[in-house]
XYZ file of C-alpha atoms in Angstrom:
701
model
C -35.053 28.103 59.441
C -33.623 30.267 62.800
C -31.714 33.535 61.711
C -28.185 32.179 63.225
C -28.351 29.437 60.693
C -29.640 31.122 57.976
C -26.593 33.679 58.399
C -23.972 30.611 58.849
C -25.369 29.267 55.917
C -25.194 32.112 53.951
C -21.510 32.844 55.091
C -20.467 29.152 53.594
C -21.875 29.314 50.033
C -20.615 33.300 49.862
C -17.191 31.070 50.496
C -17.755 29.143 48.143
C -18.295 30.955 45.563
C -15.666 32.463 46.388
C -13.489 29.603 46.474
C -14.943 27.812 42.785
C -14.497 31.833 41.663
C -10.734 31.907 42.465
C -10.100 28.110 41.342
C -11.719 29.975 37.839
C -9.912 32.270 37.462
C -6.312 30.013 38.489
C -7.757 27.553 35.294
C -7.696 30.637 33.416
C -4.634 32.080 34.428
C -3.195 28.476 33.759
C -4.078 28.793 29.965
C -1.560 31.091 29.626
C 1.129 28.345 30.741
C 4.418 28.036 29.155
C 3.966 24.406 29.967
C 1.564 22.642 27.694
C 0.579 19.642 29.717
C -0.584 22.288 32.347
C -2.899 24.273 29.280
C -4.136 20.688 28.719
C -5.132 20.329 32.693
C -6.966 23.585 32.801
C -8.802 23.263 29.270
C -9.892 19.848 30.728
C -10.604 21.006 34.126
C -12.991 24.203 32.454
C -14.880 21.459 29.985
C -15.606 19.433 33.295
C -17.479 22.373 34.937
C -19.715 22.506 31.652
C -19.520 27.006 31.067
C -21.228 27.611 27.614
C -19.718 31.009 27.919
C -16.180 28.756 27.694
C -16.180 28.049 24.729
C -14.309 30.516 22.845
C -11.441 29.260 25.353
C -11.501 25.877 23.370
C -11.899 27.688 20.336
C -8.455 29.097 20.817
C -7.526 25.689 22.294
C -7.951 24.076 19.482
C -5.356 26.097 17.895
C -2.357 25.994 19.919
C 1.094 25.085 19.230
C 0.855 21.501 21.010
C -1.000 17.870 20.047
C -1.907 17.643 23.777
C -3.490 21.096 24.045
C -5.246 20.504 20.657
C -6.601 17.001 21.677
C -7.978 17.849 25.207
C -9.818 20.886 23.115
C -10.887 18.729 21.010
C -12.804 16.567 24.023
C -13.557 20.193 25.047
C -15.781 21.168 21.812
C -17.715 17.590 21.247
C -17.864 17.671 25.248
C -20.525 21.036 24.406
C -22.722 19.609 21.743
C -22.792 22.629 19.870
C -23.236 22.333 15.819
C -20.864 25.913 15.711
C -17.827 23.779 16.129
C -18.583 21.031 13.802
C -16.504 22.872 11.553
C -13.850 23.080 14.012
C -13.717 19.568 14.580
C -14.116 18.267 11.038
C -9.900 20.319 10.899
C -8.793 18.806 13.747
C -9.479 15.299 12.392
C -7.196 16.914 9.768
C -4.405 17.532 12.319
C -1.231 16.114 11.929
C -1.574 14.079 15.074
C -3.025 11.084 14.687
C -3.950 10.959 18.526
C -6.097 14.303 17.950
C -7.076 12.942 14.700
C -8.679 9.997 16.915
C -10.133 12.009 19.639
C -11.372 15.144 16.762
C -13.622 11.860 15.668
C -15.131 10.600 18.984
C -15.531 14.321 19.786
C -18.073 14.598 15.983
C -19.919 11.407 16.991
C -21.855 12.679 20.107
C -22.624 15.912 17.387
C -25.088 13.488 15.966
C -25.901 15.725 12.820
C -25.763 15.020 9.273
C -23.039 17.691 8.853
C -20.967 16.337 11.760
C -21.238 12.264 9.820
C -20.461 14.019 6.116
C -17.225 15.511 8.053
C -16.336 11.813 9.486
C -16.969 9.881 6.167
C -14.688 11.402 3.903
C -11.850 11.938 6.313
C -12.181 8.155 6.239
C -10.851 7.394 2.982
C -7.844 10.607 3.864
C -6.909 9.092 6.796
C -4.062 6.582 8.430
C -5.482 3.091 9.544
C -5.737 4.169 13.938
C -7.897 7.142 12.329
C -9.860 5.336 10.537
C -10.798 2.532 13.137
C -11.718 5.216 15.046
C -13.987 7.043 12.744
C -15.602 3.691 12.457
C -16.264 3.841 16.139
C -17.537 6.948 16.221
C -19.816 6.725 13.297
C -21.109 3.523 15.808
C -21.408 6.044 18.607
C -23.528 7.936 16.368
C -25.741 5.117 16.068
C -25.110 5.411 12.456
C -26.659 1.100 10.912
C -23.567 -0.755 8.868
C -20.976 2.589 10.094
C -18.002 0.892 8.257
C -19.915 -0.498 5.298
C -20.839 3.292 4.753
C -17.718 4.592 5.159
C -16.299 2.079 2.714
C -18.779 2.668 0.058
C -18.211 6.704 0.480
C -14.218 6.414 -0.132
C -14.894 3.831 -2.889
C -17.688 6.290 -4.461
C -15.212 9.115 -4.330
C -12.239 7.168 -5.526
C -13.723 6.508 -8.711
C -15.358 9.806 -9.483
C -12.243 11.124 -9.006
C -10.576 8.796 -11.307
C -13.068 9.150 -13.548
C -13.453 12.681 -13.715
C -9.332 12.355 -14.554
C -9.860 10.675 -17.048
C -12.150 12.394 -18.975
C -10.792 15.492 -18.326
C -6.906 15.138 -16.662
C -3.905 16.014 -18.455
C -1.985 13.195 -20.507
C 0.089 12.066 -17.319
C -3.326 12.086 -14.430
C -5.007 10.412 -17.971
C -2.612 7.541 -17.515
C -2.991 7.513 -14.011
C -6.835 7.314 -13.456
C -6.711 4.620 -16.621
C -4.808 1.756 -14.372
C -6.568 3.052 -10.931
C -10.297 2.345 -12.750
C -8.331 -0.953 -13.646
C -7.925 -1.798 -10.374
C -11.398 -1.383 -9.588
C -12.336 -4.210 -11.294
C -16.137 -2.295 -12.143
C -17.443 -4.106 -15.409
C -17.882 -0.234 -15.960
C -14.635 0.535 -16.166
C -13.612 -2.345 -18.650
C -15.952 -0.672 -20.907
C -14.652 2.983 -20.771
C -10.629 1.117 -20.796
C -11.365 -1.111 -24.140
C -11.419 1.595 -26.704
C -8.526 3.461 -25.148
C -6.107 0.683 -26.023
C -6.126 1.811 -29.058
C -5.281 5.219 -28.780
C -3.060 7.168 -30.572
C -1.203 7.981 -27.736
C 0.662 4.927 -26.888
C 1.578 5.938 -23.047
C -2.049 6.061 -22.551
C -2.561 3.047 -24.769
C -0.780 0.664 -22.590
C -2.159 2.013 -19.275
C -5.399 0.904 -20.560
C -4.441 -2.038 -20.788
C -2.475 -2.675 -17.768
C -5.801 -1.014 -16.166
C -7.422 -4.352 -18.152
C -4.988 -6.506 -16.702
C -5.510 -5.574 -12.970
C -9.718 -5.087 -14.602
C -9.195 -9.614 -14.554
C -12.257 -9.235 -16.966
C -11.398 -11.880 -20.072
C -13.190 -10.112 -22.195
C -10.086 -7.966 -22.813
C -8.121 -10.754 -23.976
C -9.476 -10.534 -27.249
C -8.680 -6.743 -27.813
C -5.222 -7.133 -25.660
C -4.275 -10.119 -27.644
C -3.340 -8.593 -30.933
C -1.622 -5.701 -29.518
C 1.475 -7.997 -29.241
C 1.517 -7.509 -32.992
C 2.682 -3.660 -32.768
C 5.574 -2.563 -32.913
C 5.975 -0.121 -30.022
C 8.284 -2.287 -27.250
C 5.730 0.127 -24.396
C 2.727 -1.318 -25.488
C 3.545 -5.131 -25.697
C 5.360 -5.006 -22.778
C 2.124 -3.817 -21.094
C 0.100 -6.262 -22.928
C 2.106 -9.662 -22.294
C 1.975 -8.378 -18.446
C -2.162 -8.019 -19.107
C -2.251 -10.816 -20.645
C -0.198 -12.866 -17.690
C -2.580 -11.465 -14.726
C -5.725 -12.406 -16.824
C -4.695 -15.773 -17.057
C -6.016 -17.627 -19.929
C -4.635 -19.870 -22.543
C -6.213 -18.511 -25.245
C -3.948 -16.026 -25.794
C -0.760 -19.240 -25.606
C 0.005 -18.875 -29.119
C 0.552 -15.514 -29.448
C 2.644 -15.127 -26.083
C 4.733 -18.193 -28.152
C 4.958 -16.193 -31.098
C 6.559 -13.392 -29.469
C 9.086 -15.659 -27.208
C 10.299 -17.072 -30.486
C 11.175 -13.897 -32.266
C 14.347 -12.895 -29.806
C 13.062 -9.340 -29.323
C 13.326 -7.627 -26.190
C 10.177 -8.616 -24.990
C 10.508 -12.169 -26.127
C 12.056 -12.901 -21.840
C 8.311 -10.917 -20.627
C 6.296 -13.931 -22.895
C 7.962 -16.458 -20.798
C 8.026 -15.323 -17.528
C 4.204 -15.181 -18.750
C 3.972 -18.681 -20.308
C 5.105 -20.101 -17.127
C 2.551 -18.390 -15.096
C -0.081 -19.685 -17.040
C -2.339 -22.765 -15.508
C -0.734 -25.934 -16.605
C -1.847 -27.889 -20.001
C -1.162 -28.765 -22.521
C -0.732 -25.881 -24.498
C 1.451 -24.082 -22.442
C 3.306 -26.918 -22.064
C 3.325 -27.935 -25.340
C 4.699 -23.841 -25.917
C 7.312 -24.140 -23.318
C 8.898 -26.782 -25.110
C 9.144 -25.507 -27.965
C 10.802 -22.325 -27.118
C 13.178 -24.657 -25.041
C 14.388 -26.136 -28.648
C 13.574 -22.528 -31.222
C 14.168 -19.930 -28.738
C 17.250 -17.928 -27.776
C 19.767 -19.389 -25.412
C 18.380 -17.771 -22.816
C 14.103 -18.163 -22.904
C 15.350 -21.026 -23.813
C 17.001 -21.805 -20.503
C 13.937 -20.381 -18.482
C 11.359 -22.519 -20.458
C 13.540 -25.807 -20.252
C 13.694 -24.824 -16.048
C 10.513 -24.819 -16.096
C 9.210 -27.155 -17.644
C 12.298 -29.282 -15.503
C 10.260 -29.072 -12.541
C 6.650 -30.185 -14.415
C 8.945 -33.331 -15.069
C 10.545 -32.384 -18.598
C 9.163 -32.642 -22.474
C 8.969 -35.004 -25.392
C 13.008 -36.277 -25.453
C 12.589 -37.565 -29.174
C 12.667 -33.902 -31.255
C 15.739 -32.873 -29.002
C 17.493 -36.737 -29.916
C 16.048 -35.995 -33.427
C 17.758 -32.326 -32.912
C 21.287 -34.110 -30.987
C 21.952 -35.939 -34.449
C 21.820 -33.759 -36.995
C 25.144 -31.498 -37.159
C 22.734 -28.409 -37.775
C 20.166 -28.458 -35.345
C 22.843 -29.930 -32.541
C 23.036 -26.364 -30.966
C 19.547 -26.312 -29.823
C 18.987 -29.879 -28.841
C 22.133 -28.925 -26.107
C 20.671 -25.326 -25.002
C 17.327 -27.559 -24.267
C 18.832 -30.892 -22.244
C 20.501 -27.438 -20.355
C 17.639 -26.106 -19.278
C 15.969 -29.952 -18.404
C 18.544 -30.868 -16.390
C 17.474 -33.876 -14.909
C 14.458 -34.640 -16.803
C 16.867 -35.074 -19.906
C 19.210 -37.275 -18.576
C 18.707 -40.112 -20.804
C 20.053 -37.636 -23.709
C 23.839 -37.295 -21.558
C 25.099 -40.244 -24.285
C 24.441 -37.651 -27.191
C 25.843 -34.936 -25.255
C 29.127 -36.520 -24.223
C 30.658 -37.060 -27.860
C 30.134 -32.801 -28.305
C 32.850 -32.374 -25.261
C 35.434 -32.737 -28.080
C 33.423 -30.534 -30.157
C 35.983 -28.242 -32.370
C 33.106 -26.177 -32.322
C 34.435 -23.619 -29.377
C 30.758 -22.380 -28.830
C 29.311 -25.855 -29.170
C 31.607 -27.103 -26.653
C 30.572 -25.126 -24.215
C 26.687 -25.999 -24.718
C 27.269 -29.096 -24.325
C 29.746 -28.508 -20.904
C 26.174 -26.648 -19.690
C 24.653 -29.766 -20.565
C 26.358 -32.293 -18.704
C 26.236 -29.239 -15.448
C 23.063 -29.325 -15.490
C 22.101 -32.853 -16.065
C 24.924 -33.837 -13.341
C 24.810 -37.178 -13.619
C 28.182 -38.869 -12.115
C 29.158 -41.213 -15.266
C 30.380 -38.006 -17.178
C 32.991 -37.566 -14.516
C 35.830 -38.318 -16.799
C 35.378 -36.727 -19.232
C 34.791 -33.746 -18.062
C 38.241 -34.826 -15.730
C 39.288 -34.148 -19.469
C 38.362 -31.219 -20.542
C 39.610 -29.959 -17.383
C 43.120 -31.163 -18.287
C 42.646 -29.797 -21.607
C 41.674 -26.163 -20.546
C 44.024 -25.776 -17.789
C 47.261 -26.979 -19.822
C 45.501 -24.116 -22.624
C 46.110 -21.187 -20.390
C 49.095 -22.420 -18.861
C 51.258 -20.678 -21.499
C 48.787 -17.137 -20.983
C 48.138 -16.851 -17.141
C 52.240 -17.071 -16.949
C 53.871 -15.628 -13.451
C 55.785 -13.279 -14.397
C 56.722 -11.719 -11.062
C 57.969 -15.814 -9.261
C 58.343 -14.214 -5.530
C 55.612 -13.001 -3.084
C 54.525 -9.504 -3.566
C 55.571 -7.233 -0.735
C 52.755 -6.987 1.779
C 54.069 -3.473 3.303
C 55.806 -0.036 1.827
C 59.678 0.141 0.919
C 61.317 2.483 2.864
C 60.757 6.013 1.112
C 56.840 4.759 -0.242
C 54.679 4.770 2.351
C 52.680 8.571 1.611
C 51.719 8.762 5.564
C 54.930 8.632 6.425
C 56.584 11.726 7.831
C 59.588 12.554 4.700
C 62.391 15.047 5.217
C 61.576 15.508 9.080
C 58.263 16.438 8.310
C 54.915 15.137 8.672
C 52.979 14.682 5.512
C 49.569 17.299 4.517
C 47.534 14.097 5.065
C 48.998 12.649 8.049
C 45.920 14.128 10.154
C 43.265 12.852 7.472
C 44.905 9.774 6.627
C 45.045 8.851 10.375
C 41.341 9.998 11.243
C 40.619 7.757 8.442
C 42.130 4.596 10.352
C 40.681 5.325 13.683
C 36.928 5.353 11.666
C 38.038 2.031 10.375
C 39.346 0.523 13.328
C 36.114 1.524 15.538
C 34.115 0.063 12.846
C 35.838 -3.290 12.786
C 36.149 -3.317 16.527
C 32.300 -2.719 16.563
C 31.539 -5.253 14.060
C 33.456 -7.687 15.630
C 32.116 -7.134 19.024
C 28.104 -7.678 17.035
C 30.069 -10.700 16.116
C 29.848 -9.417 11.908
C 32.311 -10.378 9.907
C 33.504 -7.191 7.641
C 33.705 -8.224 3.738
C 36.986 -7.046 2.898
C 38.447 -6.434 -1.056
C 41.068 -9.267 -2.103
C 44.417 -7.933 -2.215
C 46.878 -9.603 -5.001
C 49.424 -11.945 -3.768
C 50.405 -12.799 -7.663
C 50.778 -10.669 -11.011
C 49.645 -12.598 -14.171
C 49.429 -11.096 -17.981
C 46.570 -9.890 -18.776
C 44.085 -12.708 -19.757
C 40.703 -11.743 -21.171
C 37.691 -12.741 -19.362
C 36.251 -14.318 -22.304
C 39.157 -16.397 -22.706
C 38.772 -17.910 -18.982
C 34.921 -18.681 -19.226
C 35.508 -21.839 -21.023
C 37.632 -23.030 -17.315
C 35.399 -21.416 -15.714
C 32.656 -24.084 -16.916
C 34.660 -26.652 -16.302
C 35.118 -25.966 -13.224
C 31.795 -25.628 -12.288
C 30.815 -28.822 -14.408
C 33.809 -30.844 -12.069
C 31.161 -29.931 -8.375
C 28.044 -30.613 -10.613
C 28.952 -34.090 -11.657
C 30.873 -34.746 -8.331
C 33.832 -35.743 -11.019
C 36.729 -37.744 -8.091
C 39.050 -35.270 -6.918
C 36.897 -32.346 -7.930
C 37.275 -31.147 -4.105
C 41.166 -31.103 -4.397
C 41.000 -29.339 -7.354
C 38.665 -26.865 -6.753
C 39.802 -25.891 -3.627
C 43.146 -24.452 -5.198
C 41.232 -22.871 -7.963
C 38.768 -20.892 -4.756
C 41.530 -18.842 -4.209
C 42.226 -18.232 -7.622
C 43.341 -14.109 -8.728
C 41.331 -14.396 -11.421
C 37.191 -13.751 -9.958
C 35.653 -15.479 -13.233
C 37.504 -18.898 -12.482
C 37.683 -18.349 -8.432
C 33.291 -17.695 -8.477
C 33.161 -20.558 -10.520
C 35.361 -23.176 -8.359
C 33.223 -21.616 -5.151
C 29.678 -22.982 -6.980
C 31.693 -26.370 -7.678
C 32.207 -26.868 -4.230
C 28.927 -25.680 -3.219
C 27.691 -29.089 -4.948
C 30.099 -31.348 -3.602
C 27.886 -31.579 -0.541
C 28.464 -30.781 2.812
C 32.785 -30.596 2.839
C 32.023 -29.018 -0.646
C 29.632 -26.538 1.368
C 32.215 -25.966 4.394
C 34.938 -24.733 1.989
C 32.553 -22.861 -0.463
C 30.390 -20.212 2.320
C 33.548 -18.306 3.095
C 33.218 -17.210 -0.293
C 30.280 -15.382 0.776
C 32.499 -12.133 2.215
C 34.661 -11.380 -0.947
C 33.828 -7.968 -1.857
C 32.210 -8.185 -4.966
C 28.915 -8.422 -4.784
C 27.811 -10.708 -8.398
C 30.066 -13.168 -6.837
C 27.910 -13.251 -3.621
C 24.926 -13.439 -5.658
C 25.660 -16.720 -7.368
C 27.743 -18.506 -4.833
C 24.432 -17.673 -2.415
C 22.038 -19.039 -5.530
C 24.177 -21.842 -5.434
C 24.334 -23.066 -1.967
C 20.805 -22.762 -1.212
C 19.855 -24.664 -4.116
C 22.348 -27.901 -2.752
C 19.702 -28.185 0.084
C 19.246 -28.517 3.315
C 23.476 -27.724 3.750
C 23.847 -25.302 1.636
C 20.692 -23.650 3.114
C 21.624 -23.767 7.410
C 25.114 -22.274 5.734
C 23.880 -18.906 4.594
C 21.530 -19.351 7.504
C 24.531 -19.633 9.701
C 26.085 -16.541 8.109
C 23.080 -14.166 8.836
C 24.296 -12.731 11.744
C 27.421 -12.262 10.621
C 26.534 -10.119 8.104
C 25.602 -5.789 8.715
C 24.639 -5.209 5.005
C 24.556 -7.277 3.115
C 21.339 -9.910 4.542
C 19.733 -9.203 0.999
C 21.664 -11.857 -1.136
C 21.098 -14.696 1.599
C 17.476 -13.824 1.944
C 16.672 -13.813 -1.444
C 18.792 -17.089 -2.166
C 16.711 -18.080 1.029
C 13.562 -17.009 -0.466
C 14.260 -18.682 -3.723
C 14.945 -22.313 -2.484
C 13.579 -22.711 0.855
C 15.160 -22.841 4.467
C 15.275 -25.329 7.010
C 13.325 -24.810 10.374
C 15.984 -24.840 12.101
C 16.023 -21.052 10.095
C 13.418 -19.608 12.067
C 15.570 -17.762 15.048
C 18.006 -15.945 12.993
C 15.218 -14.732 10.321
C 13.226 -13.659 13.535
C 15.966 -11.580 14.906
C 15.893 -10.414 10.814
C 12.412 -9.150 11.369
C 13.101 -7.700 14.256
C 15.538 -5.287 12.949
C 13.366 -4.372 10.133
C 13.741 -2.671 6.803
C 13.338 -4.366 3.614
C 15.576 -7.627 5.065
C 12.165 -7.987 6.950
C 10.378 -8.594 3.663
C 12.404 -11.786 2.875
C 13.570 -12.699 6.548
C 8.735 -12.497 6.895
C 7.462 -14.203 3.511
C 10.480 -17.003 4.566
C 9.058 -17.692 7.808
C 5.728 -18.134 6.302
C 6.719 -20.434 4.072
C 7.795 -22.167 6.603
C 5.088 -21.979 9.083
C 7.545 -20.826 11.956
C 5.054 -21.383 14.475
C 7.662 -20.153 17.101
C 7.818 -16.589 15.065
C 4.171 -15.933 15.902
C 4.652 -13.396 18.532
C 7.661 -11.876 16.766
C 5.736 -11.345 13.708
C 2.784 -10.014 15.516
C 4.962 -7.209 17.599
C 6.636 -6.227 14.123
C 3.375 -5.396 13.312
C 2.515 -2.905 15.943
C 4.817 -1.021 14.283
C 3.597 1.948 12.020
C 6.168 2.743 9.865
C 7.158 -1.204 9.447
C 7.958 -1.185 5.325
C 6.911 -5.551 5.439
C 3.228 -4.733 7.029
C 1.666 -7.089 4.152
C 4.179 -9.890 3.912
C 4.005 -9.924 8.088
C 0.009 -10.577 7.701
C 0.716 -12.828 5.195
C 3.523 -15.101 7.296
C 0.787 -15.034 10.190
C -1.813 -16.082 7.642
C 0.383 -19.356 6.271
C 0.913 -20.259 9.959
C -2.521 -19.639 11.181
C -2.301 -19.104 14.950
C -5.717 -17.395 15.723
C -3.768 -15.462 18.364
C -2.448 -12.948 16.309
C -6.635 -12.822 14.332
C -6.892 -9.432 16.591
C -3.293 -7.728 15.234
C -4.511 -8.695 11.528
C -7.861 -7.755 11.660
C -6.809 -4.035 12.697
C -5.281 -3.465 8.987
C -8.508 -4.124 7.286
C -8.682 -0.866 8.268
C -4.825 0.239 6.457
C -4.847 3.361 4.318
C -3.060 1.328 1.206
C -5.603 -1.720 -0.518
C -2.772 -3.790 -0.641
C -2.654 -3.900 3.456
C -6.168 -4.973 3.782
C -5.774 -7.527 0.829
C -3.092 -8.989 2.564
C -5.104 -8.654 6.481
C -8.262 -10.270 4.571
C -6.003 -13.068 3.074
C -4.613 -14.438 6.877
C -8.000 -14.050 8.172
C -8.989 -16.116 5.585
C -6.357 -19.159 5.882
C -6.685 -18.897 9.708
C -9.623 -20.143 9.171
C -10.607 -17.090 12.077
C -14.373 -14.803 11.737
C -12.601 -12.145 13.760
C -13.691 -8.745 12.142
C -16.806 -10.431 10.074
C -18.415 -7.181 10.123
C -15.290 -4.841 9.196
C -15.063 -7.862 6.287
C -18.620 -7.283 5.105
C -17.905 -3.990 4.761
C -14.668 -4.497 2.613
C -17.175 -6.279 0.091
C -17.749 -2.692 -1.460
C -13.924 -1.828 -1.258
C -12.810 0.297 -4.520
C -10.169 -2.239 -5.748
C -11.291 -5.721 -7.002
C -8.491 -7.825 -4.816
C -9.234 -5.969 -1.669
C -13.077 -7.310 -2.603
C -11.927 -10.793 -3.370
C -9.875 -11.484 -0.559
C -12.472 -10.045 1.896
C -15.765 -12.259 0.388
C -13.504 -15.299 0.209
C -12.413 -14.601 3.632
C -15.907 -15.065 4.678
C -16.812 -17.996 2.269
C -15.199 -21.416 3.926
C -13.268 -22.897 1.396
C -12.958 -19.795 -0.428
C -9.679 -18.813 -2.175
C -8.394 -15.443 -1.777
C -5.361 -15.691 -4.114
C -6.007 -12.398 -5.974
C -5.064 -10.799 -2.555
C -2.294 -12.315 -2.313
C -0.528 -11.011 -4.825
């Protein structure tokens, strides 16, 4: 090289080195910047330079107050591939910020040693969905075979070991929780450990063991649980009934029937358990027996259950109705069976004239349940009798209308003696707040529920004395008696809540015109009236259900009443847009709205449900997944599959159920990994999703 060229090269090299040094000095200065984004950029730029001496700078940045800086530090530490940073990255994997957790997981994948892998598998069980998914990706990047299966197996083992240790060594409350959690695993070893505990001297632990055995799903436990129904401890008996219901073994039907007939505090639970059992001659016979011999509340539930199954043999009912001593039991059976017991109407109608008031009421309930117009004249006659009997008791002792404004000198908010009242400013402030809230509701198309202002004063009449007339009003609507519409409209404005409620329910049963007249009652302030009327409207089919749907946008805080009724009795297909709006609003209402959309198989709601699923704070995640599964649109498969990584087992199970119903093979690897999940219902749902024609009923519960 010629001397001149050599000199020029030396000068250029020296200038470049000086520039680099100057750039590095600036980066070091930027690490002290008060702006987090500047510090983060400095860490990123220094990492690209690959200077081993900068490891201490990245270590310091990993403790930065800003998550954006800690995230860059995690990447820089991983890029160094220095085994000494594994512990620090393990700490960052527990960072409060989820994005830092994910970057720390990927950084650990670059340090391919057993310690880094151990951190990843350990933290899988402790992190939320997004980080769990990234951890699996990190394990794959680290060339770990069966990455998710290994992480799931490690999580399963950790949960099992923790619960087993707690059961053996924990305090009583801890042992109770551990017993239930062991049962949820469904492992044969869990059943073996819980069976001896069902006879433990500490009732709370024995009850927990019974609940755990119910979740385990092993029918070997039935023979140990069924005798506990004879115990005197309500908590233990309640746990036993719940467990038998989950185990679905019909060998316990006879014992459950005995509990249902004993008229105790757990009898209603026994009825529910029998109703949930697989249908067969034993369960049907038990329910029919209870409808005749049980307490009134249990009898009605049993009868309504059998109503949907075609009813019960009518000969025993006819025999009871023919004997004065047993007529009550026959009437309550008819009231439960409703239309399925229509042939008994001719035997029930004469009882409407009985001198026994309780028998008349039972007969009226039976007639209402049957709903045959042939009973109209008898019900009309009873209405006239009850109205006449109540007339003296409800005499209007102030015949003129009540004033709607204060008389001069009686308004507490008006000035007195030329002075402002002490509470005038407070009253004005509250009036302004109420006015603004009302205006906001009107702008949103909502109607505020207002308390009723009495327009008349009556002598006080005990509510129990009004119940016979209220029952007659409900019956008038049920049998669609001639003139019932006008009569019920008159009583729909009655000052008495029982009568007003009964009239509105009666109107709901009179077809579209009655539904239109009744739906205004949903704006009453009494919650019980709202609930009863919503159920009556929904029970009437499309007309009543459409009325409830039309009210949804107008309700701001009471949507749950409407949605609960629609969830029980169904909703028309036209409800989809209104229900989607509820889902977008989130909250507890979205749970029921998503459930109804799933039952409707509303394909137009798929995009709305998928978007709602992206909300990490959604309380309706499980229902959103199941709804998407019911609809079966494969477009949702990717969003649903992400929830196979969720930290809550019920969500993982619901995701697997949804994929099975969609018939898609998306995320087969993740589903296969979940076959070793700790929780039985997740394992069963994942197996069903991988097996054509399989079922995932348990996972959907």
